[in-house]
Coordinates of C-alpha atoms in Angstrom, one line a residue:
M1 CA 16.6 -25.4 -74.5
Y2 CA 15.4 -24.6 -71.3
S3 CA 18.0 -25.6 -67.8
T4 CA 16.4 -28.9 -67.1
V5 CA 19.0 -29.2 -64.4
Y6 CA 16.7 -26.6 -62.0
Y7 CA 13.7 -28.9 -63.7
N8 CA 13.7 -32.0 -62.6
D9 CA 13.3 -31.9 -59.2
L10 CA 10.3 -30.5 -60.5
I11 CA 9.4 -33.4 -62.6
M12 CA 6.6 -35.9 -61.9
S13 CA 7.4 -39.1 -63.3
S14 CA 4.7 -38.8 -65.9
G15 CA 7.0 -35.7 -67.6
R16 CA 4.6 -33.3 -65.9
F17 CA 5.8 -30.6 -64.1
T18 CA 4.1 -30.5 -60.8
L19 CA 3.5 -26.9 -61.1
E20 CA -0.9 -26.4 -62.8
G21 CA -2.1 -24.2 -64.3
P22 CA -1.7 -22.9 -68.4
G23 CA 2.4 -21.1 -68.2
A24 CA 3.2 -23.3 -65.6
E25 CA 6.5 -24.3 -67.3
D26 CA 6.9 -20.7 -68.5
R27 CA 7.2 -19.8 -64.8
L28 CA 9.9 -21.9 -64.7
V29 CA 11.4 -19.6 -67.1
N30 CA 10.9 -17.4 -66.3
L31 CA 13.2 -18.4 -62.4
D32 CA 16.1 -19.1 -64.8
L33 CA 16.2 -15.8 -66.3
L34 CA 15.9 -13.9 -63.1
R35 CA 18.8 -16.5 -61.7
G36 CA 20.9 -15.1 -64.9
V37 CA 20.3 -12.2 -64.4
A38 CA 21.8 -12.5 -61.3
A39 CA 24.9 -14.1 -62.3
M40 CA 25.3 -11.3 -64.4
M41 CA 24.4 -8.8 -61.8
V42 CA 27.2 -10.3 -59.4
C43 CA 29.4 -10.7 -62.4
L44 CA 29.6 -6.9 -62.8
S45 CA 29.7 -5.4 -59.2
H46 CA 33.3 -7.8 -58.8
A47 CA 34.4 -6.4 -61.5
P48 CA 36.1 -2.7 -60.8
F49 CA 37.9 -4.6 -58.3
F50 CA 39.1 -7.4 -59.6
L51 CA 39.7 -5.8 -63.0
G52 CA 40.8 -2.9 -61.7
R53 CA 39.3 0.7 -61.8
A54 CA 41.0 2.3 -65.3
G55 CA 38.3 4.5 -66.5
E56 CA 35.3 5.8 -65.6
G57 CA 33.3 2.8 -66.2
A58 CA 35.0 1.3 -63.7
S59 CA 33.8 4.0 -61.1
W60 CA 30.5 4.3 -62.0
L61 CA 30.3 0.6 -62.3
A62 CA 31.1 0.4 -59.3
V63 CA 28.3 2.6 -57.7
P64 CA 25.3 0.6 -57.7
A65 CA 25.3 -3.0 -54.8
L66 CA 25.0 -5.1 -57.3
G67 CA 26.4 -7.6 -55.0
V68 CA 22.7 -8.2 -54.0
G69 CA 22.0 -9.5 -57.1
V70 CA 23.3 -13.0 -53.9
D71 CA 20.7 -12.3 -52.5
L72 CA 18.0 -12.7 -55.4
F73 CA 20.0 -16.3 -56.0
F74 CA 18.8 -16.9 -52.4
A75 CA 15.0 -15.9 -52.7
I76 CA 14.8 -17.8 -56.0
S77 CA 16.6 -20.3 -54.6
G78 CA 13.9 -21.1 -51.1
F79 CA 11.3 -20.7 -53.7
V80 CA 12.6 -23.9 -56.0
V81 CA 13.9 -25.7 -52.7
A82 CA 9.3 -26.0 -51.3
L83 CA 8.7 -27.0 -54.1
S84 CA 11.1 -30.0 -55.1
L85 CA 10.3 -31.2 -51.7
R86 CA 7.0 -31.3 -51.7
S87 CA 7.0 -33.0 -55.9
L88 CA 9.7 -35.5 -53.7
N89 CA 7.3 -36.6 -50.4
Q90 CA 4.8 -36.9 -53.3
R91 CA 6.7 -39.9 -55.4
S92 CA 8.4 -41.4 -52.6
G93 CA 7.0 -43.5 -49.9
A94 CA 8.0 -41.5 -46.8
F95 CA 9.1 -38.1 -46.0
G96 CA 12.3 -39.7 -45.2
S97 CA 13.4 -40.9 -48.4
A98 CA 12.5 -37.5 -49.8
A99 CA 14.9 -35.9 -47.8
S100 CA 18.2 -37.8 -48.7
A101 CA 16.7 -37.8 -51.7
F102 CA 17.1 -33.9 -51.9
Y103 CA 20.6 -33.6 -50.1
I104 CA 21.4 -36.4 -52.8
R105 CA 20.5 -34.2 -55.6
R106 CA 21.3 -30.7 -53.7
L107 CA 25.3 -31.6 -52.8
G108 CA 25.6 -33.7 -56.5
R109 CA 24.9 -30.2 -58.1
I110 CA 26.8 -28.3 -55.9
I111 CA 29.9 -31.0 -54.9
P112 CA 31.4 -31.5 -57.5
L113 CA 32.5 -28.5 -59.9
C114 CA 33.3 -26.6 -55.8
W115 CA 36.3 -28.7 -55.1
T116 CA 37.1 -29.0 -59.0
L117 CA 38.1 -25.3 -58.0
L118 CA 39.7 -26.2 -54.4
I119 CA 42.0 -28.4 -55.3
V120 CA 43.0 -26.7 -59.1
M121 CA 43.7 -23.5 -56.9
G122 CA 45.2 -25.9 -53.8
V123 CA 47.3 -26.8 -56.4
F124 CA 48.1 -23.7 -57.4
A125 CA 48.9 -22.1 -53.9
I126 CA 51.1 -24.9 -52.8
A127 CA 53.2 -23.8 -56.5
R128 CA 52.0 -19.7 -56.1
P129 CA 53.1 -18.6 -53.2
Q130 CA 52.5 -15.5 -53.9
F131 CA 48.7 -15.4 -54.5
N132 CA 48.2 -16.0 -50.5
L133 CA 46.1 -18.2 -50.9
P134 CA 45.9 -20.4 -47.4
W135 CA 44.2 -23.2 -46.2
A136 CA 42.0 -21.6 -43.9
D137 CA 39.9 -20.4 -47.3
L138 CA 40.6 -23.6 -49.0
I139 CA 39.3 -26.2 -45.9
S140 CA 36.5 -23.5 -45.4
T141 CA 35.5 -23.7 -48.4
A142 CA 34.6 -27.2 -49.2
T143 CA 33.3 -28.1 -45.3
F144 CA 30.6 -26.0 -46.9
T145 CA 31.3 -22.9 -43.3
A146 CA 32.5 -20.0 -45.7
N147 CA 30.7 -17.5 -44.1
G148 CA 31.9 -18.2 -40.6
H149 CA 35.0 -18.0 -41.8
F150 CA 35.9 -15.1 -44.2
G151 CA 32.8 -13.2 -42.0
R152 CA 35.3 -12.4 -39.5
C153 CA 37.9 -11.5 -42.5
F154 CA 34.8 -8.8 -43.4
A155 CA 34.2 -8.2 -40.1
G156 CA 37.8 -7.4 -39.9
A157 CA 40.2 -10.6 -38.4
A158 CA 43.4 -12.0 -39.4
G159 CA 44.3 -14.4 -41.9
C160 CA 42.6 -14.2 -45.0
G161 CA 44.4 -14.9 -47.6
S162 CA 44.2 -11.2 -50.3
G163 CA 42.5 -11.4 -53.7
N164 CA 38.9 -11.9 -52.7
L165 CA 40.2 -15.5 -54.4
L166 CA 37.5 -17.2 -51.9
H167 CA 35.7 -14.6 -49.9
H168 CA 33.1 -15.3 -52.0
T169 CA 32.0 -18.8 -51.3
W170 CA 29.8 -17.4 -47.9
S171 CA 27.5 -17.4 -50.0
L172 CA 27.9 -20.9 -51.2
A173 CA 28.1 -22.4 -47.0
L174 CA 25.0 -19.9 -46.2
E175 CA 22.6 -21.7 -49.0
L176 CA 24.3 -25.1 -48.2
Q177 CA 23.1 -24.4 -44.6
F178 CA 19.8 -23.7 -45.5
Y179 CA 19.2 -27.1 -48.1
L180 CA 20.2 -28.8 -44.7
V181 CA 17.0 -27.3 -42.4
A182 CA 14.9 -27.3 -45.5
P183 CA 13.4 -30.7 -45.3
A184 CA 12.7 -29.5 -41.3
L185 CA 10.8 -26.4 -42.2
F186 CA 9.1 -28.8 -44.6
L187 CA 7.5 -30.1 -41.8
I188 CA 6.4 -27.1 -40.4
P189 CA 2.3 -26.2 -40.6
V190 CA 2.2 -23.5 -43.3
P191 CA 1.2 -20.7 -40.9
V192 CA 3.5 -21.6 -38.3
L193 CA 6.1 -21.1 -41.2
R194 CA 4.4 -17.7 -41.7
A195 CA 4.5 -17.1 -38.7
L196 CA 7.9 -17.4 -38.1
T197 CA 9.6 -15.6 -40.9
L198 CA 7.4 -12.1 -40.7
A199 CA 9.6 -13.5 -37.4
V200 CA 12.3 -13.5 -38.6
L201 CA 12.0 -10.8 -40.7
F202 CA 10.1 -8.3 -37.7
I203 CA 13.9 -9.5 -35.4
G204 CA 16.8 -8.4 -39.1
L205 CA 15.1 -4.9 -38.9
F206 CA 16.7 -4.2 -35.4
F207 CA 20.1 -6.0 -36.3
L208 CA 23.3 -3.9 -36.1
R209 CA 24.4 -5.3 -39.5
P210 CA 26.9 -3.6 -41.4
W211 CA 27.1 -4.3 -45.4
Q212 CA 30.4 -6.4 -46.0
T213 CA 31.9 -5.8 -42.8
S214 CA 30.6 -7.4 -40.3
L215 CA 29.7 -11.1 -39.4
A216 CA 26.4 -11.4 -38.8
W217 CA 25.6 -9.9 -42.3
A218 CA 27.1 -13.5 -43.5
F219 CA 24.8 -14.9 -42.0
R220 CA 21.7 -12.8 -43.5
I221 CA 18.7 -15.9 -43.5
E222 CA 15.9 -13.4 -44.6
A223 CA 15.9 -13.8 -48.2
P224 CA 16.6 -18.2 -48.1
L225 CA 14.0 -17.5 -46.0
L226 CA 11.5 -15.5 -47.4
G227 CA 12.0 -17.8 -50.9
F228 CA 10.4 -21.0 -49.4
W229 CA 7.6 -18.9 -47.5
I230 CA 6.6 -18.2 -50.3
G231 CA 7.2 -21.5 -52.4
R232 CA 5.3 -23.3 -49.0
E233 CA 2.7 -20.8 -50.1
W234 CA 1.7 -21.2 -53.6
I235 CA 1.8 -24.4 -53.3
A236 CA -0.5 -24.7 -50.8
R237 CA -2.1 -21.5 -52.5
N238 CA -1.6 -22.0 -56.2
D239 CA -5.3 -20.4 -57.2
W240 CA -3.8 -17.7 -55.9
R241 CA -7.5 -15.1 -55.9
W242 CA -5.4 -12.0 -55.5
A243 CA -2.8 -13.4 -58.9
C244 CA -5.4 -12.3 -61.7
R245 CA -4.8 -8.5 -59.8
V246 CA -1.2 -8.0 -59.7
P247 CA 0.1 -6.2 -63.3
A248 CA 2.3 -8.7 -65.2
L249 CA 6.4 -8.0 -64.2
R250 CA 8.2 -6.2 -67.0
W251 CA 11.7 -6.3 -67.9
P252 CA 11.1 -1.4 -67.1
E253 CA 9.5 -2.7 -63.0
L254 CA 12.0 -5.7 -63.5
I255 CA 14.5 -2.8 -63.7
G256 CA 13.7 -0.9 -62.1
L257 CA 13.1 -3.3 -58.3
L258 CA 17.0 -4.8 -59.5
T259 CA 18.1 -0.4 -59.2
V260 CA 16.5 0.0 -55.6
M261 CA 17.7 -3.3 -54.3
A262 CA 21.4 -2.3 -55.6
L263 CA 21.0 1.6 -53.9
L264 CA 19.6 0.0 -50.5
P265 CA 23.5 -0.4 -49.4
G266 CA 24.8 2.8 -49.8
I267 CA 21.9 5.1 -48.5
M268 CA 20.2 2.2 -45.4
I269 CA 24.1 2.2 -43.4
G270 CA 25.7 1.9 -40.1
P271 CA 21.5 2.2 -37.6
L272 CA 19.5 1.7 -40.9
S273 CA 21.4 -1.6 -42.4
G274 CA 18.7 -4.1 -40.9
L275 CA 16.2 -2.3 -42.4
G276 CA 17.9 -2.6 -45.6
I277 CA 19.0 -6.0 -45.7
V278 CA 15.3 -7.3 -45.2
S279 CA 14.6 -4.5 -47.5
V280 CA 16.5 -6.3 -50.1
A281 CA 15.0 -9.6 -48.7
A282 CA 11.3 -8.9 -49.4
I283 CA 12.5 -6.6 -52.7
A284 CA 13.9 -10.4 -54.5
G285 CA 10.4 -12.4 -52.7
W286 CA 8.1 -10.0 -54.4
I287 CA 10.5 -10.5 -58.1
V288 CA 10.0 -13.8 -57.2
V289 CA 6.5 -13.9 -56.8
R290 CA 5.4 -11.6 -59.8
S291 CA 7.7 -13.4 -62.3
A292 CA 6.2 -16.8 -61.0
L293 CA 2.8 -15.9 -61.9
S294 CA 2.9 -15.3 -65.4
T295 CA 4.6 -15.5 -68.9
A296 CA 5.4 -11.7 -68.8
L297 CA 8.8 -11.6 -68.5
L298 CA 9.7 -13.7 -71.4
A299 CA 10.6 -11.9 -74.6
N300 CA 11.5 -13.4 -77.8
E301 CA 13.1 -16.8 -78.6
I302 CA 16.7 -15.7 -78.4
A303 CA 16.2 -13.9 -75.5
V304 CA 14.7 -17.1 -74.0
R305 CA 18.0 -18.7 -75.1
I306 CA 20.4 -16.0 -73.4
G307 CA 18.7 -15.9 -70.1
S308 CA 18.0 -19.6 -69.7
S309 CA 21.2 -20.5 -70.7
L310 CA 22.9 -17.8 -68.3
G311 CA 20.5 -19.6 -65.7
A312 CA 21.9 -23.0 -66.3
W313 CA 25.6 -22.3 -65.8
S314 CA 24.5 -20.0 -63.6
Y315 CA 26.3 -21.8 -60.2
A316 CA 30.0 -22.4 -62.5
I317 CA 30.0 -18.8 -63.3
Y318 CA 28.6 -17.3 -59.6
L319 CA 32.2 -20.1 -58.9
I320 CA 34.2 -19.4 -60.6
H321 CA 34.2 -15.2 -61.7
P322 CA 36.7 -14.4 -59.7
P323 CA 40.5 -16.5 -59.8
L324 CA 39.2 -15.4 -64.1
M325 CA 38.0 -11.6 -63.0
I326 CA 41.4 -11.6 -60.2
A327 CA 44.0 -13.3 -63.3
I328 CA 42.9 -10.5 -65.9
G329 CA 43.5 -7.7 -63.6
W330 CA 47.1 -9.0 -62.1
S331 CA 47.7 -8.9 -65.3
G332 CA 47.8 -6.0 -65.8
L333 CA 45.6 -6.2 -69.1
A334 CA 42.6 -3.3 -68.0
S335 CA 45.5 -1.1 -68.3
V336 CA 45.9 -1.8 -72.0
I337 CA 43.2 -2.5 -73.4
G338 CA 40.4 -0.3 -71.3
F339 CA 38.2 -1.6 -68.0
S340 CA 35.9 -1.8 -71.2
G341 CA 37.8 -4.4 -72.7
A342 CA 39.1 -6.1 -69.5
L343 CA 35.2 -6.3 -68.7
V344 CA 34.2 -7.5 -72.7
L345 CA 36.8 -10.6 -72.5
S346 CA 37.2 -11.9 -69.0
M347 CA 33.4 -12.3 -69.4
T348 CA 33.7 -13.7 -72.5
L349 CA 36.0 -16.7 -70.6
V350 CA 33.3 -17.2 -67.4
I351 CA 30.4 -17.1 -69.4
T352 CA 32.7 -20.6 -72.2
A353 CA 34.4 -21.3 -69.3
S354 CA 30.9 -21.9 -67.2
R355 CA 29.4 -23.2 -70.1
W356 CA 32.0 -26.0 -70.5
L357 CA 32.0 -26.7 -67.1
T358 CA 28.3 -27.7 -66.4
R359 CA 28.6 -29.6 -68.8
A360 CA 31.3 -31.2 -68.7
I361 CA 31.1 -31.8 -64.3
S362 CA 28.0 -30.0 -62.9
D363 CA 24.9 -32.1 -65.5
P364 CA 26.7 -35.4 -65.7
A365 CA 27.2 -35.0 -61.9
Y366 CA 23.2 -34.1 -61.1
R367 CA 22.4 -37.0 -63.8
A368 CA 24.3 -39.4 -61.6
A369 CA 22.7 -38.4 -58.2
R370 CA 19.2 -37.7 -59.7
R371 CA 19.4 -42.0 -61.2
F372 CA 20.3 -42.4 -57.9
T373 CA 17.6 -41.0 -55.9
E374 CA 15.5 -42.1 -58.3
R375 CA 16.0 -46.1 -58.0
H376 CA 15.4 -46.1 -54.2
L377 CA 12.5 -44.2 -54.7
L378 CA 11.3 -46.5 -57.1
K379 CA 12.1 -49.7 -54.8
E380 CA 10.1 -47.4 -52.0
R381 CA 7.1 -47.5 -54.5
L382 CA 7.4 -50.8 -55.4
A383 CA 7.7 -52.4 -51.6

C-alpha cells in the first residue's frame, strides 16, 4: 500500500522501522504524501508554459511559483538521507561500507530511469533535429552536472536547447551532488552541523540570486542541507520535548504554508531574492518537521492510497512530465480542447506512464541495488 521503495533504507533487518515511538510508520507515509504534493505542484507550475497559455485557467495558474515544490522535495530528501545513513551505519561493520551501500542504492534508484529517458530523447534528437536538443543538454543531464549547465542558460548563456525538455534536471543534479557529500556531513557532530547549516542560511540571505534567471539560483543548497540537519537532530533527539507543544499539521495549514512559499518568489525579488530562497527553504523544513511529528496529515484510506502512490511515483513524474507536456503543447490540443482539457490529458498520461516506469525500471533497479548491498553488509557482519 505504501511506497516501500522509499522506506527500505529505513527498515532494519528484523523488519522494524528505525524510527521509534507510536506512529513512526505514519510519519514516513506523511513524507510520501508530501512527495506527491510536491510533484503535483511542479507539474502545475510548468503546465501554463508547456501546454500553451490558452484561457484564464493557464494565466491564473502561472501566478504562484508552484515550482517551489522542488524545495519541498529537497527538504524531504535531506531528512530521509540522514535517517537512511543512520540505518545503514547501524547495520554495517564500518561507516565506509554504509556510505558505499548508500551510494549504490541512490544511484540504483536514479540512474536507470534517467538514462532510459535520455536514450529515448537522444534518438528523437537524431531523428528530428527540429527539436533543438543539443548534445550538451543530454550529456550534462547524464553526468548530473545539469545545474551548472542550465544555470548558465538561466543566466542568459547561449547554446541550450529550446522547449525546456531537460532544463528541469538541474534539480536532479543538485540532489545527486548533495548525496555525494551527505556521508561526510553525517560524520560531523550535530552541534557543528547545526552551526554550519545556520551559517549557510545566514550567508544565503545576502546573495543576489534572481529567481530562475541566475547560475547561483541553480546551486541553492539551503533546503537539502536544512532537511539533513533536521534529520540528524531527529536522530539525536527523537523525544523532542517541545514536540508535544506543537499543534498537529493539518491540510488547511499545509495548503497555507505552500501558498506562502509559492508567493515569495514574486514578492522577494532583486536584493531580497536571497532572503526569498532562504525563506522558502525554512518553510519547507518546517513542513517536514511538522509532518514527521504526527499523523495529522493522514485522512481516509483513499486519500492515503492516492497520495502515497503519487509519492512513490514522484521521481518518474518529475522526470518525464516536461517532455510529455511539451509534446501535447506542440500538438496544439490546448487550442482545441482548452487548457483545462489539455492539463487533465497531460496529467493522466504523466501519472500513467510514471506508474509503469516506476514498476518496470525504478523499483526493480532499486531492489537489485538493495539486495546487492544487503549481501555485502551481511558478509561484513559475519566476518
